[in-house]
């Protein structure tokens, strides 16, 4: 089934009334609809857009080539991590395959002083924030719960409890307000916060509450929802009857749907939303319409709940292919550049593999190390007991 | 049914309960087409339909809250929480509503619902997927809390849990989901009963869920050294089958409680106190506890060090016998 076929079936289903629309069977293949901001078609054609073209003007050709490099490298990180999991080197891996543009476009729209709150799938955003991919692997290998310093990169730890981080992001943004770091007009000072979450997460009370708090406080936060159409085995219609971006209006701030597989559109829309927040105009809900090309995680088997035809359609909407086609067509990048990025990806993959295989296991005593700031008698006692108990085995060998 | 896994036994038990009573329905994330992330509800939506096996929105407070409403309307919801660490969004409803409804209504309202939770560690998972949070619920009056440890109990206890008119927290030991065993023709025990699963004379081991197997292995190993350990599978964590425990400890004079949960404020402390009160004059040694350390559940590479294992159980047994 091609995109045009999908559009045709959509048209046949033209709703007759609001009730019809709400109760209509859900289309087999998701379509962003006319409200979706798209600057590059799946074929790589540039679509002019009066609202967002200006945002792109600030991008140099180097920036654009940088986006491409990010997309390719992070996809390679993802592929290597998936392979390492298959070989037993990682306990589990949550693939970002298909969501590269949503993550790179939004991640590159951030300024250094901005703060990002990820889920567990934001490897592309982590990359943009300068987090070493090996740190991500540490978590999935079971060596730590995320080895990076969140404050060094302004990139919070991965949050696995669905939706919780949206409240943290909102509270952080409320702190930014109190610091007087919004609406000063100082580019280096004004700060925005971005909260990442999935389509499934929108059902959580925490997410609704974060929208309430952000709405009433006018906090400088962007709610960046990657609608990848699935929450493990549950398709979107299990979570919502309205397009997700429309939720925002009920909380009193703008919502916008963007083609999550179009890095230019994601960059432009997120950049505008972040600027809006930094200038003191409050929150925005961005729904990045995308697709989870792989399994939920390496533990999951999507053949149990979704048809491969759907995946095939989304293959034609690949975020990297369209951007590459456009760069080449515009003469912004040539064959040599693309080759060089491939070679860089090979080197990165090797670095990741090597780094993963040589990653030391943590010492057992480490688990006692950071539970409290102040000394704690019970933890200290158990740490000592643990050490003595471990030592009792050493003589035995 | 020879050689059934715990996962399949719960599945069969749910099926039997649904066959028997049309008011029984299942609610949870990914329990329909997928059959749950552990496949415990596999095939049930296909056979009983989407009205009775509900793939809910991703919201635990919503799941338990609406299950309360379903129960108020006369249904008997069986809720699946995907992993132990994800029950907390529903905590408010469980503690403030589920547990108290009966007492608040002076007995006019019953909430016959079951909240199934795969529990515990040992599967190499990332954060929030390995917790043992039973003490929060055993501390809450109004809830029954049970934990199965083998397929036979899984099959019968889930049905008994659904049949009882009290709300039940039903724990399933996730790392044992694929352990196989026989399923007896009839339920051998009531929902609140403990089982002496290995008789012995020197020390009583008290365990439940995943630690029952560990204790049975420890007893086997101790046997080779001439020590006779009695293993009790508590099965019900609230209420606790005190007479079975007391009878055993009065005979052996020694008790070791084993659970994965951190010991501080854990069920082991409650059991130790009860034993001290009831068996004081029979005790030869203080009641010892073996559990997780009092720290957040560690990354997977350290869970073997965190979790009680055969060696740590035997170490405690030796310390008990040294008295
Ligand atoms: C509170 C909570 N409940 C359940 C889970 C189990 N779980 C992990 S991911 C997931 C689906 C998330 O879907 P979505 O928000 O769309 O994000 P995606 O995985 O598609 O990126 C579920 C149910 C969890 N992590 N946290
Ligand atoms: Mg999703």
XYZ file of C-alpha atoms and ligand atoms in Angstrom:
747
model
C 0.000 0.000 0.000
C 1.481 3.363 -0.983
C 0.897 6.728 0.602
C -1.512 7.685 -2.141
C -3.568 4.543 -1.581
C -3.763 5.430 2.062
C -4.905 8.938 1.193
C -7.567 7.456 -1.073
C -8.972 5.213 1.638
C -8.932 8.144 4.027
C -10.973 10.172 1.537
C -13.547 7.402 1.156
C -14.019 7.569 4.863
C -14.859 11.258 4.773
C -16.726 11.757 8.040
C -20.378 12.690 7.872
C -20.733 14.040 11.356
C -18.664 14.576 14.468
C -20.093 11.385 15.975
C -19.262 9.464 12.817
C -15.785 10.789 12.949
C -15.357 9.729 16.539
C -16.769 6.277 16.033
C -15.305 5.598 12.601
C -13.002 2.627 12.319
C -9.425 3.674 12.689
C -7.470 3.664 9.437
C -4.997 0.860 9.090
C -2.245 3.280 8.274
C -1.814 6.536 10.094
C -1.822 9.796 8.266
C -0.861 13.136 9.723
C -3.590 14.998 7.839
C -3.480 18.487 6.400
C -2.800 20.058 9.789
C 0.620 18.419 9.922
C 3.527 20.764 9.304
C 5.741 19.212 6.670
C 8.621 21.007 4.997
C 10.027 18.016 3.162
C 7.847 15.398 1.519
C 8.823 11.747 1.807
C 10.293 12.157 -1.678
C 12.470 15.017 -0.519
C 10.512 17.870 -2.099
C 10.678 21.108 -0.175
C 7.204 22.373 0.749
C 7.107 26.126 1.305
C 5.575 27.208 4.587
C 4.822 30.794 5.428
C 5.065 30.224 9.180
C 8.246 28.245 9.351
C 10.454 29.009 6.357
C 11.937 31.953 8.188
C 13.054 29.743 11.069
C 15.161 27.718 8.686
C 16.921 30.779 7.324
C 19.312 30.845 10.237
C 20.612 27.385 9.340
C 23.890 27.243 7.440
C 24.752 24.464 5.028
C 27.102 23.171 7.680
C 24.200 22.959 10.094
C 22.170 21.050 7.534
C 24.972 18.608 6.822
C 25.343 18.293 10.581
C 21.701 17.191 10.853
C 22.343 14.526 8.273
C 25.417 13.339 10.094
C 23.446 13.187 13.361
C 20.677 11.176 11.745
C 23.028 8.634 10.243
C 25.269 8.291 13.260
C 22.458 7.859 15.736
C 20.817 5.270 13.531
C 24.119 3.428 13.521
C 24.403 3.655 17.294
C 20.934 2.166 17.467
C 21.749 -0.659 15.059
C 24.936 -1.503 16.912
C 23.157 -1.517 20.257
C 20.454 -3.793 18.856
C 23.151 -6.154 17.605
C 24.922 -6.088 20.956
C 21.673 -6.983 22.685
C 21.178 -9.899 20.318
C 24.646 -11.099 21.237
C 23.813 -10.974 24.919
C 25.881 -7.891 25.701
C 22.890 -5.767 26.660
C 19.938 -6.901 28.731
C 17.504 -4.989 26.574
C 17.496 -2.119 24.082
C 14.750 0.329 23.141
C 15.288 1.180 19.483
C 14.718 4.668 18.086
C 14.585 3.398 14.505
C 12.258 5.662 12.540
C 12.287 8.436 15.116
C 15.694 9.904 14.277
C 14.364 13.093 12.718
C 11.982 13.776 15.589
C 14.884 13.512 18.021
C 17.617 15.233 16.036
C 15.330 18.012 14.827
C 14.167 18.812 18.348
C 17.514 18.111 20.004
C 19.326 20.511 17.677
C 16.740 23.205 18.336
C 17.863 23.335 21.964
C 20.341 25.887 23.245
C 23.066 24.894 25.683
C 21.217 26.443 28.631
C 17.975 24.589 27.827
C 17.141 21.430 29.755
C 15.738 18.202 28.335
C 13.790 15.490 30.158
C 13.855 12.255 28.139
C 12.014 8.941 28.256
C 14.080 5.792 27.683
C 14.133 6.084 23.884
C 15.738 9.496 23.406
C 19.126 8.289 22.202
C 19.089 10.880 19.429
C 18.428 13.714 21.843
C 21.148 12.370 24.140
C 23.480 12.482 21.158
C 22.595 16.101 20.463
C 23.249 16.970 24.098
C 26.696 15.408 23.907
C 26.022 12.341 26.025
C 28.408 9.542 25.045
C 26.291 6.701 23.603
C 28.303 4.328 25.767
C 26.594 5.891 28.768
C 23.256 4.880 27.299
C 24.523 1.364 26.793
C 25.586 1.214 30.432
C 21.974 1.493 31.485
C 20.776 -1.180 29.096
C 23.688 -3.417 30.012
C 22.710 -3.183 33.655
C 25.896 -1.469 34.785
C 24.144 1.635 36.083
C 20.877 3.537 35.846
C 22.368 6.028 33.375
C 25.961 7.041 33.978
C 25.937 10.639 32.758
C 25.843 13.773 34.869
C 22.461 15.307 34.044
C 23.593 18.802 34.994
C 26.696 18.672 32.882
C 24.708 18.022 29.719
C 21.402 19.595 30.774
C 19.958 16.225 29.914
C 18.113 14.455 32.693
C 18.386 10.730 33.361
C 16.155 8.459 31.336
C 12.777 8.105 33.011
C 11.191 4.702 32.600
C 8.082 5.349 34.682
C 5.777 6.544 31.948
C 4.967 10.230 32.043
C 6.656 11.152 35.331
C 9.281 13.360 33.688
C 6.692 15.715 32.217
C 5.973 16.980 35.717
C 9.669 17.274 36.489
C 10.168 19.292 33.327
C 7.311 21.583 34.250
C 8.625 22.107 37.754
C 12.083 22.785 36.374
C 10.556 25.371 34.071
C 8.774 26.952 37.040
C 12.208 27.238 38.638
C 13.524 28.901 35.491
C 10.745 31.476 35.821
C 11.743 32.212 39.390
C 15.351 32.651 38.333
C 14.251 35.373 35.969
C 15.629 33.388 33.059
C 12.708 33.935 30.708
C 11.704 36.900 28.635
C 14.818 38.988 29.287
C 15.719 39.126 25.622
C 19.197 37.865 26.486
C 19.920 34.980 24.133
C 22.384 33.410 26.485
C 20.128 33.662 29.496
C 16.591 32.906 28.433
C 15.947 29.224 29.004
C 13.394 26.693 27.891
C 12.709 23.163 29.045
C 11.621 20.293 26.853
C 9.745 17.221 28.042
C 9.809 14.132 25.853
C 7.088 11.514 26.092
C 5.206 9.060 23.945
C 1.670 8.745 22.647
C 0.878 6.133 25.283
C 2.166 8.416 28.004
C -0.514 10.986 27.216
C -2.964 8.744 29.077
C -1.114 9.054 32.357
C -2.494 11.377 34.976
C 1.002 12.813 35.429
C 0.994 14.093 31.868
C -2.392 15.760 32.187
C -1.308 17.281 35.474
C 1.867 18.619 33.918
C -0.221 20.269 31.199
C -2.378 21.831 33.901
C 0.610 23.149 35.836
C 2.329 24.449 32.731
C -0.873 26.082 31.563
C -1.662 27.926 34.763
C 1.936 28.948 35.417
C 2.723 29.789 31.791
C 5.973 27.906 32.362
C 8.673 27.902 29.656
C 8.263 24.250 28.714
C 7.728 22.461 25.424
C 5.839 19.184 25.586
C 7.365 17.107 22.847
C 5.213 14.067 22.215
C 6.622 11.530 19.808
C 3.524 9.888 18.495
C 5.083 6.736 17.102
C 1.588 5.235 16.780
C 2.161 2.470 19.311
C 2.477 1.985 23.041
C 3.922 -1.512 23.079
C 0.969 -3.424 21.547
C -1.659 -0.735 21.897
C -2.347 1.489 18.924
C -3.190 5.129 19.318
C -6.933 4.701 19.387
C -6.590 2.929 22.721
C -5.276 6.177 24.184
C -7.123 8.940 22.418
C -10.052 9.919 20.291
C -8.694 13.278 19.255
C -5.388 14.013 17.581
C -2.958 14.395 20.440
C -1.828 17.924 19.626
C -5.436 19.048 20.128
C -5.198 18.168 23.786
C -3.265 21.374 24.357
C -6.209 23.639 23.606
C -8.093 22.241 26.570
C -5.214 23.315 28.796
C -5.031 26.753 27.298
C -1.945 26.757 25.120
C -1.084 25.975 21.516
C -0.649 22.493 20.147
C 0.847 21.671 16.799
C 1.385 18.531 14.782
C 4.603 18.198 12.852
C 5.881 15.519 10.523
C 8.198 13.718 12.895
C 10.061 12.137 10.015
C 10.979 15.496 8.546
C 14.008 16.865 10.338
C 13.563 20.359 8.900
C 9.963 20.625 10.019
C 10.721 19.246 13.466
C 13.607 21.660 13.854
C 11.525 24.638 12.742
C 8.475 23.840 14.841
C 10.444 22.974 17.969
C 12.725 25.968 17.546
C 9.714 28.255 17.307
C 8.087 26.626 20.352
C 11.282 26.929 22.397
C 11.706 30.581 21.383
C 8.102 31.170 22.369
C 8.784 29.628 25.782
C 12.081 31.461 26.304
C 10.443 34.767 25.523
C 7.949 34.204 28.322
C 4.936 33.309 26.199
C 4.443 29.935 27.800
C 4.156 26.284 26.864
C 3.507 24.548 23.553
C 2.499 20.978 22.856
C 4.307 19.556 19.839
C 3.081 16.256 18.475
C 5.757 14.731 16.270
C 3.911 12.338 14.023
C 6.242 9.434 13.445
C 6.497 5.685 13.629
C 8.208 3.047 15.729
C 9.793 1.008 12.950
C 11.107 -1.690 15.250
C 9.821 -3.646 18.187
C 8.942 -1.773 21.384
C 12.171 -3.139 22.819
C 14.295 -6.145 22.002
C 12.027 -8.138 24.354
C 8.965 -7.446 22.233
C 7.483 -9.300 19.283
C 5.365 -6.893 17.209
C 4.197 -9.624 14.830
C 1.683 -10.460 17.563
C -0.199 -7.217 17.152
C 0.588 -5.281 13.990
C 0.716 -6.007 10.293
C 3.898 -5.657 8.316
C 2.070 -3.741 5.556
C 1.846 -0.842 7.960
C 5.585 -0.909 8.511
C 6.118 -1.043 4.756
C 4.147 2.169 4.242
C 6.213 3.934 6.842
C 9.427 2.749 5.196
C 8.553 5.114 2.362
C 8.455 7.939 4.860
C 11.969 7.284 6.103
C 13.492 10.367 7.728
C 17.031 9.898 6.419
C 16.285 9.082 2.791
C 14.172 12.164 2.219
C 16.688 14.472 3.809
C 19.547 12.952 1.870
C 17.614 13.345 -1.389
C 16.950 16.986 -0.626
C 20.537 17.761 0.381
C 21.812 16.154 -2.797
C 19.252 17.836 -4.989
C 20.010 21.233 -3.508
C 23.709 20.645 -3.957
C 24.274 21.108 -0.241
C 26.087 17.804 0.085
C 27.806 15.530 -2.371
C 28.678 11.920 -2.709
C 31.971 12.436 -0.930
C 30.240 13.882 2.111
C 27.766 11.021 2.312
C 30.621 8.531 2.039
C 32.558 10.277 4.762
C 29.571 10.100 7.095
C 29.271 6.368 6.423
C 32.916 5.893 7.332
C 32.435 7.939 10.470
C 29.487 5.729 11.364
C 31.673 2.644 10.962
C 34.239 4.097 13.318
C 31.556 5.064 15.832
C 30.021 1.599 15.696
C 33.400 0.025 16.355
C 33.982 2.414 19.259
C 30.632 1.481 20.753
C 31.161 -2.221 20.355
C 34.596 -2.074 21.869
C 33.472 0.216 24.663
C 30.551 -2.037 25.477
C 32.600 -5.203 25.550
C 35.253 -3.648 27.755
C 32.828 -1.898 30.086
C 33.739 -2.963 33.604
C 31.101 -4.432 35.861
C 30.400 -2.223 38.848
C 31.858 -3.215 42.201
C 29.231 -4.623 44.536
C 29.881 -1.973 47.170
C 28.859 0.723 44.668
C 25.215 -0.042 45.262
C 25.541 1.369 48.780
C 27.384 4.496 47.737
C 24.833 7.075 46.719
C 21.657 6.275 48.598
C 21.851 9.235 50.968
C 23.796 12.473 51.148
C 24.311 12.185 54.899
C 25.859 9.132 56.513
C 23.215 6.521 57.249
C 23.874 3.934 59.950
C 21.896 1.103 58.399
C 23.411 1.532 54.950
C 26.871 1.777 56.487
C 26.273 -1.367 58.546
C 25.020 -3.347 55.591
C 27.855 -2.127 53.409
C 30.323 -3.439 55.984
C 28.452 -6.729 56.318
C 28.344 -7.078 52.559
C 32.082 -6.483 52.269
C 32.849 -9.012 54.986
C 30.487 -11.544 53.470
C 32.087 -11.170 50.022
C 35.534 -11.496 51.562
C 34.511 -14.751 53.257
C 34.288 -16.350 49.813
C 37.661 -15.156 48.633
C 39.581 -17.435 50.961
C 37.472 -20.356 49.807
C 38.729 -20.305 46.210
C -2.180 -31.034 33.535
C 1.397 -32.260 33.800
C 4.269 -29.855 33.520
C 2.430 -26.526 33.402
C 4.335 -23.264 33.862
C 3.290 -20.694 36.446
C 2.426 -18.258 33.644
C 0.221 -20.823 31.952
C -1.291 -21.902 35.257
C -2.437 -18.345 35.984
C -3.747 -18.187 32.433
C -5.702 -21.398 32.943
C -6.952 -20.193 36.304
C -8.189 -16.923 34.791
C -9.886 -18.850 32.035
C -11.620 -21.134 34.522
C -12.802 -18.168 36.570
C -14.097 -16.392 33.471
C -15.891 -19.512 32.311
C -17.521 -19.894 35.661
C -18.604 -16.307 36.255
C -19.528 -13.914 33.456
C -18.924 -10.950 35.747
C -15.187 -11.635 35.847
C -13.308 -9.369 33.483
C -9.682 -8.484 32.907
C -8.159 -5.027 32.599
C -4.601 -3.949 31.899
C -1.984 -2.671 29.503
C -1.187 -4.919 26.542
C -3.200 -7.833 27.927
C -5.361 -8.273 24.821
C -3.774 -9.049 21.497
C -0.318 -9.310 22.974
C -1.511 -11.438 25.862
C 0.482 -9.369 28.348
C 4.223 -8.858 28.359
C 4.555 -12.214 30.158
C 1.798 -13.808 28.057
C -0.243 -14.561 31.166
C -3.467 -13.476 29.435
C -2.562 -15.030 26.088
C -5.593 -16.052 24.048
C -8.131 -14.761 26.554
C -9.227 -11.745 24.536
C -9.666 -13.939 21.512
C -11.906 -16.298 23.453
C -13.764 -13.908 25.735
C -13.842 -10.769 23.599
C -12.783 -7.177 24.069
C -15.624 -6.494 26.480
C -14.160 -8.851 29.021
C -10.455 -8.552 28.272
C -9.779 -4.851 28.095
C -6.628 -3.274 26.708
C -6.760 -0.137 28.798
C -5.158 3.227 28.213
C -1.673 3.487 29.679
C -2.638 4.728 33.138
C -2.454 2.663 36.295
C -4.470 5.077 38.437
C -7.084 4.939 35.719
C -7.024 1.162 35.563
C -7.497 0.615 39.276
C -9.866 3.566 39.641
C -12.165 2.338 36.885
C -11.887 -1.219 38.171
C -13.309 0.086 41.438
C -16.236 1.501 39.486
C -16.708 -1.791 37.664
C -16.747 -3.619 40.988
C -19.280 -1.137 42.364
C -21.457 -2.029 39.396
C -21.259 -5.722 40.225
C -18.359 -6.894 38.089
C -15.324 -8.746 39.358
C -12.359 -7.042 37.714
C -8.970 -8.670 37.614
C -6.394 -6.006 36.956
C -2.920 -6.596 35.603
C -0.152 -4.213 36.588
C 2.574 -4.736 33.995
C 5.485 -4.663 36.452
C 5.784 -4.232 40.220
C 7.402 -0.816 39.833
C 4.417 0.539 37.927
C 1.780 -0.008 40.583
C 2.615 3.246 42.334
C 0.542 5.543 40.126
C -2.405 3.435 41.342
C -1.253 3.476 44.951
C -3.670 6.193 46.019
C -6.647 4.242 44.743
C -5.469 1.001 46.282
C -4.729 2.458 49.705
C -7.441 5.092 50.048
C -10.260 3.517 48.082
C -9.869 -0.205 47.489
C -8.684 -1.040 50.986
C -11.112 1.176 52.878
C -14.347 0.936 50.900
C -15.783 -1.939 52.887
C -15.169 -0.345 56.269
C -16.253 3.123 55.145
C -19.564 1.802 53.895
C -20.146 -0.128 57.114
C -20.086 -3.335 55.107
C -22.611 -2.186 52.525
C -20.086 -2.209 49.724
C -17.729 -4.984 48.786
C -14.969 -4.635 46.218
C -14.274 -8.101 44.867
C -11.284 -7.183 42.750
C -7.899 -8.720 42.171
C -4.775 -6.740 41.365
C -2.202 -9.021 39.753
C 1.408 -7.914 40.005
C 4.429 -9.743 38.604
C 6.923 -9.290 41.407
C 10.603 -9.435 42.237
C 13.971 -9.463 40.543
C 16.386 -11.883 39.028
C 15.503 -11.321 35.392
C 18.246 -8.853 34.519
C 15.816 -6.024 33.916
C 16.256 -2.258 33.941
C 14.990 -0.072 36.801
C 11.467 -0.438 38.237
C 11.027 -3.965 36.890
C 12.332 -5.937 39.870
C 10.723 -4.567 42.986
C 9.294 -6.359 45.967
C 6.759 -3.954 47.351
C 4.534 -6.309 49.344
C 5.139 -4.528 52.648
C 3.308 -1.409 51.445
C 0.225 -3.510 50.917
C 0.519 -5.843 53.893
C 0.745 -2.674 55.980
C -2.651 -1.628 54.667
C -5.679 -3.051 56.407
C -8.490 -4.031 54.082
C -6.340 -5.752 51.496
C -5.581 -9.416 51.245
C -2.092 -10.002 49.899
C -1.037 -13.347 48.482
C 1.876 -14.661 46.479
C 2.023 -17.942 44.616
C 5.246 -19.900 44.267
C 4.363 -22.848 42.057
C 1.982 -23.675 39.193
C -0.514 -25.591 41.309
C -0.965 -22.690 43.686
C -0.951 -20.214 40.809
C -3.876 -22.028 39.235
C -5.957 -22.446 42.372
C -5.038 -19.298 44.236
C -5.958 -16.979 41.361
C -9.404 -18.574 41.295
C -9.778 -18.304 45.042
C -8.618 -14.692 44.881
C -11.263 -13.921 42.276
C -13.911 -15.736 44.278
C -13.306 -13.975 47.555
C -15.303 -10.803 48.093
C -12.321 -8.982 49.559
C -9.871 -7.116 47.344
C -6.697 -9.108 46.772
C -3.192 -8.098 45.760
C -2.046 -11.158 43.839
C 1.713 -11.417 43.383
C 3.272 -13.624 40.726
C 6.995 -14.393 41.051
C 8.147 -13.253 37.618
C 11.476 -15.017 37.552
C 9.655 -18.298 38.200
C 6.999 -17.764 35.516
C 8.514 -20.497 33.371
C 9.044 -23.048 36.147
C 6.906 -26.104 35.553
C 4.912 -28.247 37.919
C 1.842 -30.382 38.364
C -1.571 -28.924 38.986
C -3.634 -30.840 41.549
C -7.226 -31.752 40.702
C -8.578 -29.715 43.577
C -7.343 -26.856 45.706
C -5.438 -28.346 48.607
C -5.514 -25.260 50.794
C -7.552 -22.161 51.414
C -6.341 -18.785 50.164
C -5.081 -17.790 53.609
C -3.187 -20.986 54.393
C 0.544 -21.517 54.509
C 2.100 -24.760 53.337
C 4.865 -26.755 54.915
C 6.531 -27.689 51.668
C 9.460 -29.522 53.164
C 9.394 -30.935 56.657
C 12.473 -30.652 58.816
C 13.576 -30.528 62.437
C 16.471 -28.094 62.943
C 15.502 -24.695 61.510
C 12.296 -23.314 60.007
C 12.720 -21.303 56.804
C 9.851 -18.934 56.067
C 9.546 -17.743 52.492
C 7.099 -16.859 49.756
C 7.071 -16.344 46.025
C 10.462 -16.515 44.321
C 12.333 -17.332 47.532
C 10.484 -20.594 48.142
C 12.520 -22.329 45.473
C 15.726 -20.801 46.831
C 14.883 -22.083 50.311
C 14.028 -25.543 49.028
C 17.411 -25.648 47.320
C 19.081 -24.469 50.503
C 17.299 -27.208 52.440
C 18.508 -29.761 49.929
C 22.081 -28.537 50.271
C 21.848 -28.444 54.072
C 20.522 -31.981 54.088
C 23.793 -33.150 52.548
C 25.549 -31.621 55.564
C 23.209 -33.337 57.984
C 21.058 -30.304 58.768
C 17.324 -30.694 58.566
C 15.501 -27.552 57.413
C 11.762 -27.136 57.363
C 10.498 -24.850 54.582
C 7.213 -23.027 54.883
C 5.688 -21.281 51.899
C 3.565 -18.536 53.437
C 1.380 -18.140 50.324
C -0.732 -15.551 52.115
C 1.146 -12.466 53.310
C -1.923 -10.808 54.763
C -3.415 -12.378 56.702
C -0.522 -14.590 57.775
C -1.184 -18.197 58.743
C 0.254 -17.811 62.237
C -0.727 -21.271 63.595
C 1.261 -23.110 60.907
C 4.328 -20.971 61.591
C 4.047 -21.279 65.365
C 3.611 -25.025 65.252
C 6.772 -25.339 63.187
C 8.978 -22.959 65.139
C 7.934 -24.452 68.475
C 9.288 -27.748 67.140
C 12.501 -26.486 65.525
C 13.257 -23.655 67.943
C 14.831 -21.656 65.136
C 13.493 -19.516 62.318
C 14.943 -17.644 59.360
C 12.712 -15.423 57.239
C 13.734 -14.982 53.612
C 12.408 -12.417 51.164
C 13.752 -10.345 48.286
C 12.433 -7.104 49.726
C 14.731 -4.973 51.859
C 14.509 -6.114 55.462
C 13.897 -2.751 57.160
C 10.173 -2.367 57.670
C 9.626 -5.528 55.668
C 7.368 -8.488 56.262
C 10.262 -10.364 57.881
C 10.209 -7.984 60.806
C 6.519 -8.614 61.379
C 7.043 -12.370 61.234
C 10.012 -12.175 63.602
C 7.968 -10.197 66.106
C 5.055 -12.613 65.884
C 7.340 -15.591 66.364
C 9.002 -13.980 69.337
C 5.650 -13.367 70.987
C 4.206 -16.780 70.235
C 7.264 -19.035 70.519
C 9.434 -17.194 73.038
C 10.030 -20.151 75.317
C 10.800 -22.491 72.429
C 13.348 -20.277 70.711
C 16.983 -21.385 70.730
C 18.167 -18.440 68.650
C 16.964 -15.022 67.557
C 14.798 -15.031 64.461
C 17.004 -13.981 61.543
C 16.060 -12.189 58.372
C 17.619 -12.581 54.960
C 16.520 -10.017 52.421
C 17.530 -7.377 49.978
C 19.756 -4.646 51.325
C 18.164 -1.396 52.385
C 19.029 0.452 49.212
C 17.228 1.055 45.921
C 17.175 -2.022 43.723
C 20.573 -1.981 41.975
C 21.392 -2.194 38.265
C 21.068 -5.692 36.835
C 24.791 -6.474 37.015
C 24.564 -6.272 40.796
C 21.274 -7.990 41.407
C 22.850 -11.343 42.147
C 24.724 -9.657 44.955
C 21.617 -7.859 46.157
C 19.209 -10.772 46.154
C 19.244 -13.484 48.786
C 20.582 -16.721 47.343
C 21.262 -20.199 48.567
C 24.555 -19.184 50.195
C 23.071 -16.283 52.091
C 20.241 -18.463 53.331
C 22.673 -21.130 54.492
C 24.855 -18.496 56.096
C 21.861 -17.374 58.157
C 21.019 -20.982 58.994
C 24.554 -21.475 60.306
C 24.321 -18.301 62.349
C 21.053 -19.518 63.805
C 22.468 -22.939 64.612
C 25.562 -21.377 66.193
C 23.433 -20.149 69.073
C 3.950 3.803 34.840
C 4.351 2.789 33.828
N 3.471 1.869 33.419
C 3.818 0.921 32.524
C 5.078 0.896 32.010
C 5.461 -0.189 31.019
N 5.696 0.409 29.707
C 6.928 0.712 29.287
S 6.929 1.472 27.815
C 5.250 1.369 27.681
C 4.573 1.944 26.480
C 4.927 3.375 26.270
O 4.339 3.863 25.110
P 4.589 5.335 24.604
O 4.350 6.308 25.710
O 3.820 5.508 23.370
O 6.166 5.406 24.309
P 6.998 4.520 23.259
O 7.478 3.315 23.996
O 6.118 4.214 22.118
O 8.166 5.380 22.885
C 4.724 0.724 28.797
C 3.308 0.428 29.000
C 5.977 1.870 32.469
N 7.236 1.912 32.028
N 5.605 2.803 33.358
Mg 4.452 5.272 21.417
